[in-house]
XYZ file of C-alpha atoms in Angstrom:
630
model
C -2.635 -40.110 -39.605
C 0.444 -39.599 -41.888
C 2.243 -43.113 -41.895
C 5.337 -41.871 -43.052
C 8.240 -39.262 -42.180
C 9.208 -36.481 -44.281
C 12.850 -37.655 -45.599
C 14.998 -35.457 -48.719
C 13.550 -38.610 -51.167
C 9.901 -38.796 -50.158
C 8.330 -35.187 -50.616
C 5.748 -35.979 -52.983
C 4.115 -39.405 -50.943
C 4.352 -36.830 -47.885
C 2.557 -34.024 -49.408
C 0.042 -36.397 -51.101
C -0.569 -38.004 -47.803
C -0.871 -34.582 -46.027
C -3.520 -33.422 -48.937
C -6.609 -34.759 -47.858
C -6.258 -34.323 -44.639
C -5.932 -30.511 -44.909
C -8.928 -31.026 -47.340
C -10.889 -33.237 -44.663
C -9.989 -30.727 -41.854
C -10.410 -27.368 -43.923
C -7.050 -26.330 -43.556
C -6.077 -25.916 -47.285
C -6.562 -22.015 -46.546
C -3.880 -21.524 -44.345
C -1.790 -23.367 -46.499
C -2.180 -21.952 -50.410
C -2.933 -18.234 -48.746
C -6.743 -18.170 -49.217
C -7.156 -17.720 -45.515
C -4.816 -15.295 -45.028
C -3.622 -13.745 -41.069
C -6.347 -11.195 -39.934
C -5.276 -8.093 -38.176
C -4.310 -8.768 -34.412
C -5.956 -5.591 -33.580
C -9.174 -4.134 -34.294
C -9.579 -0.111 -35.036
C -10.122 0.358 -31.098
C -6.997 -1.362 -30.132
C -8.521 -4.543 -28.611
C -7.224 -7.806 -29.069
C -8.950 -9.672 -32.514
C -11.377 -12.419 -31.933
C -10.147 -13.589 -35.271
C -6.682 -13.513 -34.885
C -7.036 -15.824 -32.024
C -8.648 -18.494 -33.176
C -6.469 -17.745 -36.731
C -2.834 -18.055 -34.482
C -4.393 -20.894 -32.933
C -5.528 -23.485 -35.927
C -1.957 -22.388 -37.488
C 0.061 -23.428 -34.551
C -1.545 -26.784 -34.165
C -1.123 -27.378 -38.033
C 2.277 -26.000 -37.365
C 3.038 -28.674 -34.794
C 1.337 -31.506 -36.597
C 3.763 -31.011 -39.436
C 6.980 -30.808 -37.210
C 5.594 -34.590 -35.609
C 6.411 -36.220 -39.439
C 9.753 -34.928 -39.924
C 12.813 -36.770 -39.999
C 15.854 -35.734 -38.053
C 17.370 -34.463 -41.219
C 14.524 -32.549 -41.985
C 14.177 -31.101 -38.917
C 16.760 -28.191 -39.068
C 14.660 -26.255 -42.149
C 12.103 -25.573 -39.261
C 14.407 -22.920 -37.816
C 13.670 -19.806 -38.214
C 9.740 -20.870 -39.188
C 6.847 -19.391 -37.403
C 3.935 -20.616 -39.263
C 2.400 -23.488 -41.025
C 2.468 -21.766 -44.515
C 5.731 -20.873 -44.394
C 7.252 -24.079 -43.422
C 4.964 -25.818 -45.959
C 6.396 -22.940 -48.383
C 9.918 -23.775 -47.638
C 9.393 -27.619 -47.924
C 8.068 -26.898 -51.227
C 11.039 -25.156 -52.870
C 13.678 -27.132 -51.677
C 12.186 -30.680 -51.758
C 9.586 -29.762 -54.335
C 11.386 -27.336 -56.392
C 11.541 -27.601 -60.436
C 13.987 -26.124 -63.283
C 14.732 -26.794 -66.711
C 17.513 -29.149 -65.878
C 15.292 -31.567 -63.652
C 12.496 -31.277 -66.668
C 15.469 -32.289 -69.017
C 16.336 -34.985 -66.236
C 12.978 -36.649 -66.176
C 13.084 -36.677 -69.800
C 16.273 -38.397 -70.231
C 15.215 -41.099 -67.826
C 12.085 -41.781 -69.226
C 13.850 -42.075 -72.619
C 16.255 -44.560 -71.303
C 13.132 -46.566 -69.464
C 13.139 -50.235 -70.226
C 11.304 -52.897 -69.867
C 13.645 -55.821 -69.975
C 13.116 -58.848 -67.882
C 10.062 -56.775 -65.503
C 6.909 -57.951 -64.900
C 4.047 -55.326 -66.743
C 3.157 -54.174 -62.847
C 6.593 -52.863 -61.969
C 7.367 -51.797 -65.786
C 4.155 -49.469 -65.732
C 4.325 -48.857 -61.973
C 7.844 -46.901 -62.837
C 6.264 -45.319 -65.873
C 3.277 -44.059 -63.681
C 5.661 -43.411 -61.115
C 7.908 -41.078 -63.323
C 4.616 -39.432 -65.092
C 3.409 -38.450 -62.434
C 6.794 -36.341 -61.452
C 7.011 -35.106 -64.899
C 2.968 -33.846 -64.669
C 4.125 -31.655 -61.231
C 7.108 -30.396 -62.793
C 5.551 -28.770 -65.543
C 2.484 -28.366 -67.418
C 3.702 -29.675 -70.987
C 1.492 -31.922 -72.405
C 2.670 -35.765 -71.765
C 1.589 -37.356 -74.851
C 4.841 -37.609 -76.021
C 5.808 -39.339 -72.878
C 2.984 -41.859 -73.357
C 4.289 -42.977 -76.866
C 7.728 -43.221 -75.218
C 6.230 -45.679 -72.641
C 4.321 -47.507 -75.382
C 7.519 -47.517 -77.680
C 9.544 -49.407 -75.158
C 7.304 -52.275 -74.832
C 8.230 -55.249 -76.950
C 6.538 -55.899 -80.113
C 5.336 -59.613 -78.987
C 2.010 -58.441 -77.344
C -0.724 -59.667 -79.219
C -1.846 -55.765 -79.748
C 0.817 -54.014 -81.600
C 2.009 -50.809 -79.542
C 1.244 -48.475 -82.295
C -2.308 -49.204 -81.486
C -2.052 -47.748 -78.307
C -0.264 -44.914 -78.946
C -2.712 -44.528 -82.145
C -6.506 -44.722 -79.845
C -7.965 -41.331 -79.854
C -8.455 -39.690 -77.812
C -5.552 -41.484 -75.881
C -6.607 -43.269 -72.969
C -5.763 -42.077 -69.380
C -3.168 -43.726 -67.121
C -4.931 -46.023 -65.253
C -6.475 -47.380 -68.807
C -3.798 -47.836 -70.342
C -2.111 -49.590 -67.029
C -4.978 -52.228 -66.884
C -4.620 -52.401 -70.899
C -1.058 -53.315 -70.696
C -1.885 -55.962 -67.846
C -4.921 -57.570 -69.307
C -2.981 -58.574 -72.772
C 0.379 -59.222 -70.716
C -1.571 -62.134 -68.465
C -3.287 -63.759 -71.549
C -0.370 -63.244 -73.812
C 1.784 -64.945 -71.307
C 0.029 -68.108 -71.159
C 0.278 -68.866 -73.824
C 4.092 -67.952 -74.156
C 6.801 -66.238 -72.380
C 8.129 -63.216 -73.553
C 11.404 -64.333 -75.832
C 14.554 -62.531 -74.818
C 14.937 -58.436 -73.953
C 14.012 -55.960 -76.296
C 15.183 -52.264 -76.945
C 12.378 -49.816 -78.079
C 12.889 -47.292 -80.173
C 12.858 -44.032 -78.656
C 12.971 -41.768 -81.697
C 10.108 -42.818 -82.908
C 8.032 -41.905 -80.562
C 9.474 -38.705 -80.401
C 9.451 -37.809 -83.453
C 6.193 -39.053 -84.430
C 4.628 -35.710 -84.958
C 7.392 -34.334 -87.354
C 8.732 -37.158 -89.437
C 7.727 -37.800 -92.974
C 6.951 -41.400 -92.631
C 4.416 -40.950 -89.965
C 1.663 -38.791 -91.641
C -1.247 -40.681 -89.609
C -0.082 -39.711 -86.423
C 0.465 -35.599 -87.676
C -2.330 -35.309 -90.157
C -5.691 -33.475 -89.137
C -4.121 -31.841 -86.011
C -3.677 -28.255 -85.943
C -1.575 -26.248 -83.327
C -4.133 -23.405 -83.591
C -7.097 -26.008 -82.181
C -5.594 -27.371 -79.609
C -7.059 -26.886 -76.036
C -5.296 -26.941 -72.494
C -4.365 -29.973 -71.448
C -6.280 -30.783 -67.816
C -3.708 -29.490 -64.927
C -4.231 -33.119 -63.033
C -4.297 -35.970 -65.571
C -2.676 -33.900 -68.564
C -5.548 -35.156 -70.854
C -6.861 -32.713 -73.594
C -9.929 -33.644 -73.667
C -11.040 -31.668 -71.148
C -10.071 -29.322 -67.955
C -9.451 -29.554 -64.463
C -12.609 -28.563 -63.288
C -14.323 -31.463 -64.912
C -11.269 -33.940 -64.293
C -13.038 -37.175 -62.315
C -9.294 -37.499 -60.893
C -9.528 -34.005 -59.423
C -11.640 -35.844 -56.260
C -9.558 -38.824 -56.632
C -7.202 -38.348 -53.291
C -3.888 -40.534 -54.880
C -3.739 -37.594 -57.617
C -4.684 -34.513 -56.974
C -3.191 -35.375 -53.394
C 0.239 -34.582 -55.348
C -0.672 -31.073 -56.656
C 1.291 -28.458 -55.297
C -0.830 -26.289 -53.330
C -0.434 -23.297 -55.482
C -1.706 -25.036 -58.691
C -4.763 -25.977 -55.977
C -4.884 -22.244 -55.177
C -5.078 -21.255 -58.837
C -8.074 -23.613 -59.710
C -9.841 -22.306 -56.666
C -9.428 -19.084 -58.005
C -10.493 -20.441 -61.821
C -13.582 -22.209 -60.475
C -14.858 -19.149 -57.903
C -13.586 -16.661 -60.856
C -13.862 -13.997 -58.024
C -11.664 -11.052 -59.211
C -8.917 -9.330 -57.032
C -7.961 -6.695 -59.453
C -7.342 -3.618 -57.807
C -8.831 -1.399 -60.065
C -12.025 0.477 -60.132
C -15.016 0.170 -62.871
C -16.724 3.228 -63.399
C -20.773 2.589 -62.911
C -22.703 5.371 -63.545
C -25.761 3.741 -62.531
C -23.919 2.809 -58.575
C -25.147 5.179 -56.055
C -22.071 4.247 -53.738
C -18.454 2.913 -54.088
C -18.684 -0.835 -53.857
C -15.029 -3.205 -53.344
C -14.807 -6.794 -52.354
C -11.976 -6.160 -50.521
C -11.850 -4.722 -47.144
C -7.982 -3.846 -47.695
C -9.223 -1.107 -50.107
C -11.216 0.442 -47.572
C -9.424 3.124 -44.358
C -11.191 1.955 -41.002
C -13.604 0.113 -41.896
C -16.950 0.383 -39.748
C -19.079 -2.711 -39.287
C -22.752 -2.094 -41.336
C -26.064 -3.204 -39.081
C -28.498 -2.066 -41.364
C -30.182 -4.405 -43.896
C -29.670 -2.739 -46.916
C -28.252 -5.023 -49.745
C -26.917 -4.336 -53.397
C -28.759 -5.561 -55.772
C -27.564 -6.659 -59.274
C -29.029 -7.566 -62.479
C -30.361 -11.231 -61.552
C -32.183 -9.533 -58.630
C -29.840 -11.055 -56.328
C -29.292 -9.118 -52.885
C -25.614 -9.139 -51.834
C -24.824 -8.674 -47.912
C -23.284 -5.469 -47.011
C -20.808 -6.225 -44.171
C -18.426 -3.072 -43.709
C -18.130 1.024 -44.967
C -15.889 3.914 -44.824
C -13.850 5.355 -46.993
C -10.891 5.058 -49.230
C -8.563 6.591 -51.799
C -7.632 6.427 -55.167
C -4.377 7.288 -56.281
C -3.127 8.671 -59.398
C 0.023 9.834 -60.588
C -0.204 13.235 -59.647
C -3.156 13.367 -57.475
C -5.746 11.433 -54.998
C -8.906 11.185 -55.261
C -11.484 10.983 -52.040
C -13.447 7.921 -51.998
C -16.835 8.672 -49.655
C -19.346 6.040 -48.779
C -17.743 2.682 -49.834
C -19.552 -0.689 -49.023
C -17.758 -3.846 -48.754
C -19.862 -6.109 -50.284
C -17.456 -9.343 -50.564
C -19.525 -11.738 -53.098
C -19.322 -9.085 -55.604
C -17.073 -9.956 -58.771
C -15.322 -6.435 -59.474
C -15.154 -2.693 -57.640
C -17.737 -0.349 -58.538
C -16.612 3.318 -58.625
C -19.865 5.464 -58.586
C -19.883 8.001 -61.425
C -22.087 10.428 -59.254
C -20.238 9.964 -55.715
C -16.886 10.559 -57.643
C -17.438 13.501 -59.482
C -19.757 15.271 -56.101
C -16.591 14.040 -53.805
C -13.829 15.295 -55.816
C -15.586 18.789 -57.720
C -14.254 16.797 -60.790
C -15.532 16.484 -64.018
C -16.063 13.125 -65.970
C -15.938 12.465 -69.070
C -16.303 8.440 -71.500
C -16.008 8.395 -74.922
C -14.935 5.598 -77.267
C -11.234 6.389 -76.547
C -11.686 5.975 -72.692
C -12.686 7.920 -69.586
C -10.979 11.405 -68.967
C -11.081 13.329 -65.160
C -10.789 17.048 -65.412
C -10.734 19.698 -62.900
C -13.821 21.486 -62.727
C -12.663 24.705 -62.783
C -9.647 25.074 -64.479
C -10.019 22.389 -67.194
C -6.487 20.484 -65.870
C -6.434 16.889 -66.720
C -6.037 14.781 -63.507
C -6.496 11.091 -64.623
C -7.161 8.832 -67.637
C -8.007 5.430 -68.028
C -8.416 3.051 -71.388
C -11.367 0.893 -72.686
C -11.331 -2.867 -71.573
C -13.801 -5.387 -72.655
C -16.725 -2.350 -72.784
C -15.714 -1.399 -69.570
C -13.877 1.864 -68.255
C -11.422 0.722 -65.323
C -9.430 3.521 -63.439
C -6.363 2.106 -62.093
C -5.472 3.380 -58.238
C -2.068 3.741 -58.439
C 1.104 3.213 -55.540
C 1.688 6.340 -53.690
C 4.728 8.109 -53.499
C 6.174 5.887 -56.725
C 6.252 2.774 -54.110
C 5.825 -0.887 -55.820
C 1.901 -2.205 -55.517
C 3.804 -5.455 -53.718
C 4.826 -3.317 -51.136
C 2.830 -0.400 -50.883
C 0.362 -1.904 -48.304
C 2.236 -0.696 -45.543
C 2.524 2.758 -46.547
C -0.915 3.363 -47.637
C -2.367 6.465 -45.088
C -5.187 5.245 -42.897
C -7.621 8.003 -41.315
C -7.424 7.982 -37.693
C -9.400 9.617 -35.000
C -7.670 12.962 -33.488
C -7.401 11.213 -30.274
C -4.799 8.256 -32.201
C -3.119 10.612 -33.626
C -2.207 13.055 -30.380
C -1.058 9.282 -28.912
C 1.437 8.932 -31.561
C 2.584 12.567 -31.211
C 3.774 11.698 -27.710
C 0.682 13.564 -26.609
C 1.861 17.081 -27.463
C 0.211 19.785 -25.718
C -2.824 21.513 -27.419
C -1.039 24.177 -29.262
C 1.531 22.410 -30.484
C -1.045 19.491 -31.677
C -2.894 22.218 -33.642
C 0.262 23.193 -35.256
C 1.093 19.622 -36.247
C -1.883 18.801 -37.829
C -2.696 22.467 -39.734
C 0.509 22.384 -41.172
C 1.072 18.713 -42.052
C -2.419 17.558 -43.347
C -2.721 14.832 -41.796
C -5.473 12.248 -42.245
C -8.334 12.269 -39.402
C -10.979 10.209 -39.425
C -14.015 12.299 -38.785
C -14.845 16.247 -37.878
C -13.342 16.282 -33.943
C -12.175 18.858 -32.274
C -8.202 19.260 -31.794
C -8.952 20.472 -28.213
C -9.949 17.388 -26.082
C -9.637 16.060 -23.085
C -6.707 13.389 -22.528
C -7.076 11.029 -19.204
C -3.462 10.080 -19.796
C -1.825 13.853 -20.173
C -3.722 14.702 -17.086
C -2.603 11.436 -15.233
C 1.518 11.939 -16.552
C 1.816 15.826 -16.551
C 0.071 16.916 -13.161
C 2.247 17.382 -10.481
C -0.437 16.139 -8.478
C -3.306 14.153 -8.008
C -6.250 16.410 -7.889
C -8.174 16.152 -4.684
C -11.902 15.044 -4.224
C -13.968 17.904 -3.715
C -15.755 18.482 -0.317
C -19.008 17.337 -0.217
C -19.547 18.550 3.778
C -21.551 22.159 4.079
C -22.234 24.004 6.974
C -25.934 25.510 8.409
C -25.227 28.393 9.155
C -22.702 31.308 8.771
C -19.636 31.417 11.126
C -20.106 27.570 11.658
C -16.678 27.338 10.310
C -13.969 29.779 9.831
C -10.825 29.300 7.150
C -7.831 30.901 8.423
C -4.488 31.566 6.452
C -1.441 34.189 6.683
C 0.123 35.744 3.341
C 3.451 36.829 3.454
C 5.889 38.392 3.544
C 5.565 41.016 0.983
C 7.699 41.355 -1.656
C 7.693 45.178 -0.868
C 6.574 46.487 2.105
C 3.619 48.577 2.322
C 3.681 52.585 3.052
C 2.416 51.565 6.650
C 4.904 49.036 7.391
C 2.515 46.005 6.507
C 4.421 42.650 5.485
C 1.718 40.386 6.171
C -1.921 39.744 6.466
C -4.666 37.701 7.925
C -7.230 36.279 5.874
C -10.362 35.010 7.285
C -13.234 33.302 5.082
C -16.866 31.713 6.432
C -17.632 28.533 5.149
C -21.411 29.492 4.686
C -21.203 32.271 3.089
C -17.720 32.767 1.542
C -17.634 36.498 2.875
C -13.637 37.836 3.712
C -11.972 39.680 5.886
C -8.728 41.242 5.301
C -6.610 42.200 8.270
C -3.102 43.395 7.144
C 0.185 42.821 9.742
C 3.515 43.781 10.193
C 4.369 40.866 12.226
C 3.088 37.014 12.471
C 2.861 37.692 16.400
C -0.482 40.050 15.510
C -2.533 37.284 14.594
C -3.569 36.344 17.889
C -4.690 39.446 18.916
C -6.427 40.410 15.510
C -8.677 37.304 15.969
C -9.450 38.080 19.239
C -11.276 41.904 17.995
C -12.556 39.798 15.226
C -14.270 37.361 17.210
C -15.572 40.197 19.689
C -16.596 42.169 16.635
C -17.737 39.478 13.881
C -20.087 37.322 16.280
C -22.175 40.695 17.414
C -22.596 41.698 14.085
C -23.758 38.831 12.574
C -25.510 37.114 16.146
C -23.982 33.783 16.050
C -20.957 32.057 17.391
C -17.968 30.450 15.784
C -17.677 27.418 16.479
C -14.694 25.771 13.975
C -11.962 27.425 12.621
C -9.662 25.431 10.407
C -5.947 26.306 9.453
C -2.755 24.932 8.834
C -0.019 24.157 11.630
C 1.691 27.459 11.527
C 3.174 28.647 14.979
C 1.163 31.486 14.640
C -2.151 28.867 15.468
C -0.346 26.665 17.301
C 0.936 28.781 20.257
C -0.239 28.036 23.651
C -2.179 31.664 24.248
C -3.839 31.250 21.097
C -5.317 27.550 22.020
C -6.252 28.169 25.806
C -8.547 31.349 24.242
C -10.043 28.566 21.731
C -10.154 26.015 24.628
C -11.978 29.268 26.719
C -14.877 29.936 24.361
C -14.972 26.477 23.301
C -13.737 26.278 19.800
C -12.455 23.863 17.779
C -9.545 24.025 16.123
C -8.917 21.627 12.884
C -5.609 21.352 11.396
C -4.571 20.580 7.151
C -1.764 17.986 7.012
C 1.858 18.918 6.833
C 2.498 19.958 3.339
C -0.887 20.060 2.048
C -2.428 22.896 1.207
C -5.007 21.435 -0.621
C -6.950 20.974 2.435
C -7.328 24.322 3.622
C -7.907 24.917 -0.401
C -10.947 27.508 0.661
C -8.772 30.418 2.438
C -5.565 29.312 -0.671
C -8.201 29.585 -3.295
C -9.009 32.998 -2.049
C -6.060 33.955 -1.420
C -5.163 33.747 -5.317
C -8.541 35.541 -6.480
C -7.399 38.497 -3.733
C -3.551 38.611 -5.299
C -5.013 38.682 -9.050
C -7.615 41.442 -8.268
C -5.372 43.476 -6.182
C -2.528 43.183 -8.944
C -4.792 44.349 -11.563
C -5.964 47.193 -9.664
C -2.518 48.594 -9.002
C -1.530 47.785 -12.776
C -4.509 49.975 -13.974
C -4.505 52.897 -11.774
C -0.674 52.904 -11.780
C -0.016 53.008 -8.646
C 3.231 51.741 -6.912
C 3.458 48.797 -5.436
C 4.553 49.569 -1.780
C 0.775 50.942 -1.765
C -0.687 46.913 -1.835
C -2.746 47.153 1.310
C -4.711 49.771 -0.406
C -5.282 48.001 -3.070
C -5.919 44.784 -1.248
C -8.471 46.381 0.654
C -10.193 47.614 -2.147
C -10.200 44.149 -3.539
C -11.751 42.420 -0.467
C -14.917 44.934 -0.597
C -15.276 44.485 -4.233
C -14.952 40.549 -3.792
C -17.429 40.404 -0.671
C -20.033 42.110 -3.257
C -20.128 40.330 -6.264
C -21.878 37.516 -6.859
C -19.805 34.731 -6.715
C -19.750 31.152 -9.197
C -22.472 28.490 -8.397
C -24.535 31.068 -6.026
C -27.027 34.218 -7.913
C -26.060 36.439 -4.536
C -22.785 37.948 -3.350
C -21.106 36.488 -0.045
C -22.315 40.473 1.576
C -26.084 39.568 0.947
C -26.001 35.744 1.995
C -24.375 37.194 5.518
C -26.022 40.063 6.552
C -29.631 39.598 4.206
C -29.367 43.096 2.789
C -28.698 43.735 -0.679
């Protein structure tokens, strides 16, 4: 679509060419910054629709560019990783203007001559070089157009004066088929006789000299208007330029004088201050940038103005305005982005900030409510009372984007911590103030602390129950003591029912005794309670193992289960109790005072305390659910 290549000499037929199509394909905005990267990541951390289809229109446009450049073009796309940028970069070295190529320009079109040239080429290099001279600045080019009328020669049968003289001066393209039209007919009639020098001072010095009082009088430097950005003709602006559709012209406009007459015709206002409205019941900005974590709006509420014109709400939340010495909390902000200017409600201010505010004809004044300090104070502009949000922490507005403090939910913050544990969280953010996004709770669960910091997994609870008591037996052996008891006891037996939970405690001084302790407690247990045991379950101590204690199981037909090697978990009834026993028994001896060597005692005591309190999940005590007394 671009017939050419991009070569050192040909920028400006290149970036005309390129113009419409951008236009044609609406791709203008990723070029002059009007459609502008969107975050890559939304608030909860997934990937942005946006950005995706954003990264993907700029890499194409990216890669069409690199397909029209030269070989020695090619090595300025190093380094470049979009289309802006690379356009950007093209720009200021191929495109790029100073005083001394102004001067330049000028010098050659004071030196331009006609000679032996047809009109077509004569006014095809004056167009040419006008053209270059409107991109490279925004001087009006009227003296340039009596320098090209100057160096015509006086043999036309329209004197060049009277060009030069037409008001208001006719465009380019007139004055190109003005020059040609007389040329043909004065040619055949006659030939043009011999070369001719114009002269150049004359035309520019029209405006000053003495001699030429009809080309200075009646003009006035205080009248004058802009000159239009694309043809350079005063009689009117850019907006109502016919040229400005007119691809072969505005094609050549640099895309930030495009940008800026975008900006000029939608007159949409990016100033980042604040008006104060004391008639706005909310903050209202019409840019999302001003607003910390934004929160989509799906209710169909508009804002109204004065033409009765509903404009769509699309985001709120909350922001902050900054002032030299203090920051101001701004609550309940909509982003409304058709509106012209932010809105700073006089009523949501002052009940956010316990502030006082005061206008008067000097400006607007924010006090402290109760002791009278002055906080902030902003001017009068065009009836209007702005407050400016200044740069925190003294950093330049340019930069200060990427400093400004955005309120994040407790759970962000305890990820960026390194996910402290809870005490040490609760320290961090008491002390340091940090900025959280709504009223959690600093104690809440984390999936990935549990996950990293347990030692293990956790197991799945049991969801198998038994009918009946003494259905299944847990059996587990403590020990050894730390201290002996005062009977010798370094060990102990503890046996739980799966029914009912109940306990028994049988203290030993050896691991030998636990064949012949289960044996009285099988004799003794199943008359008391008139069933049978059937299962008992334990780990693969020697103690259950031995080859006396499974012929009496094989005898009365019991079954014997066994927990894995090394996991405890799965015997976690008898371990679980065996914890609750050594906590209770501990705090027994600790109260009473009693030395340790007297643990069986105390042990004892806490098994018949345990069997008769009611225990979590059930309203009756393991005693009552086994032998249906109270």
């Amino acid at each position: 679509m671009v017939p050419i290549k991009l070569k050192r000499s040909n920028y400006l037929p290149w970036c005309a060419l390129f113009a419409p199509i951008l236009r044609r394909y609406k791709l203008l905005g990723l070029i002059d910054g009007t459609e502008p990267c969107p975050a890559p990541f939304l608030p909860d951390r997934s990937i942005n629709p946006a950005f995706e289809s954003w990264y993907e229109k700029d890499q194409n446009l990216l890669i069409w560019f690199n397909s029209t450049l030269s070989e020695e073009v090619i090595p300025f796309t190093v380094g470049v990783s979009s289309s802006r940028d690379l356009w950007l970069k093209f720009e200021q070295r191929f495109g790029g203007v100073s005083d001394a190529h102004i001067h330049q320009l000028r010098s050659r079109l004071q030196c331009i001559q006609k000679n032996s040239q047809s009109m077509a080429d004569y006014l095809q290099q004056e167009l040419s070089m006008n053209r270059r001279k409107q991109l490279a600045s925004s001087a009006p080019t009227e003296p340039f157009h009596a320098l090209s009328v100057q160096a015509l020669p006086p043999l036309l049968p329209t004197p060049p004066q009277a060009f030069a003289a037409q008001q208001p001066p006719l465009h380019t393209s007139s004055r190109y088929n003005s020059y040609r039209g007389r040329n043909n007919r004065f040619s055949n009639n006659r030939g043009l006789r011999g070369n001719h020098r114009g002269n150049y001072t004359h035309g520019f010095t029209s405006g000053f000299n003495r001699g030429h009082n009809s080309s200075s009088r009646g003009s006035s430097s205080s009248g004058a208007r802009n000159s239009c950005q694309i043809c350079g003709n005063p009689s009117h602006e850019a907006i109502d330029c016919f040229d400005r559709m007119n691809p072969d012209i505005s094609g050549k406009i640099p895309p930030a004088k495009l940008a800026a007459m975008c900006a000029h015709y939608h007159s949409k206002s990016s100033s980042p201050s604040w008006l104060i409205d004391s008639g706005a019941t909310s903050h209202i900005t019409n840019d999302i940038s001003n607003i910390s974590s934004p929160s989509p709006y799906t209710g169909e509420d508009k804002v109204y103005i004065g033409d009765g014109k509903g404009l769509s709400i699309t985001h709120t939340g909350s922001s902050l305005l900054h002032a030299p010495h203090h920051s101001f909390k701004l609550n309940n902000v909509l982003h409304v982005p058709q509106m012209k200017h932010n809105l700073l409600s006089a009523f949501q201010f002052v009940n956010d900030n316990s502030c006082s505010l005061t206008l008067d004809s000097d400006g607007s004044y924010v006090k402290d409510r109760s002791t009278g300090k002055m906080l902030l104070r902003g001017p009068v502009r065009d009836g209007s009372y702005p407050l400016q949000s200044f740069p925190s922490s003294g950093i330049s507005s340019a930069s200060s984007s990427a400093f400004v403090s955005i309120k994040a939910p407790v759970k962000i913050w305890h990820s960026r911590l390194g996910h402290p544990s809870s005490p040490i969280f609760r320290k961090v953010i008491s002390s340091n103030c940090l900025a959280l996004h709504g009223k959690s709770s600093v104690d809440f669960f984390c999936s990935d602390c549990a996950i990293a910091k347990n030692h293990k997994l956790s197991f799945s609870p049991a969801k198998s129950s038994t009918p009946h008591s003494l259905a299944l037996i847990h059996c587990d052996v403590w020990g050894p003591a730390p201290v002996p008891s005062v009977s010798g006891f370094q060990y102990y037996l503890l046996l739980v029912d799966d029914y009912t939970r109940y306990s028994w405690f049988f203290p030993l001084r050896r691991k030998s005794e636990v064949f012949s302790t289960f044996v009285n407690f099988k004799n003794y247990v199943e008359k008391c309670v008139g069933n049978k045991i059937k299962t008992i379950r334990s780990d693969s101590g020697g103690e259950f193992t031995s080859a006396s204690f499974q012929s009496y199981l094989n005898l009365h037909g019991i079954s014997h289960q066994y927990s894995c090697p090394h996991t405890p978990e799965q015997n976690g009834c008898v371990e679980r109790k065996h914890r609750h026993l050594v906590e209770t028994a501990r705090t027994l001896l600790v109260a009473s005072q009693v030395p340790s060597v007297y643990w069986v005692e105390a042990f004892s005591t806490a098994i018949y305390l345990i069997n008769r309190l009611p225990i979590s999940g059930l309203l009756q005590s393991p005693w009552e659910l086994l032998f249906h007394t109270p």
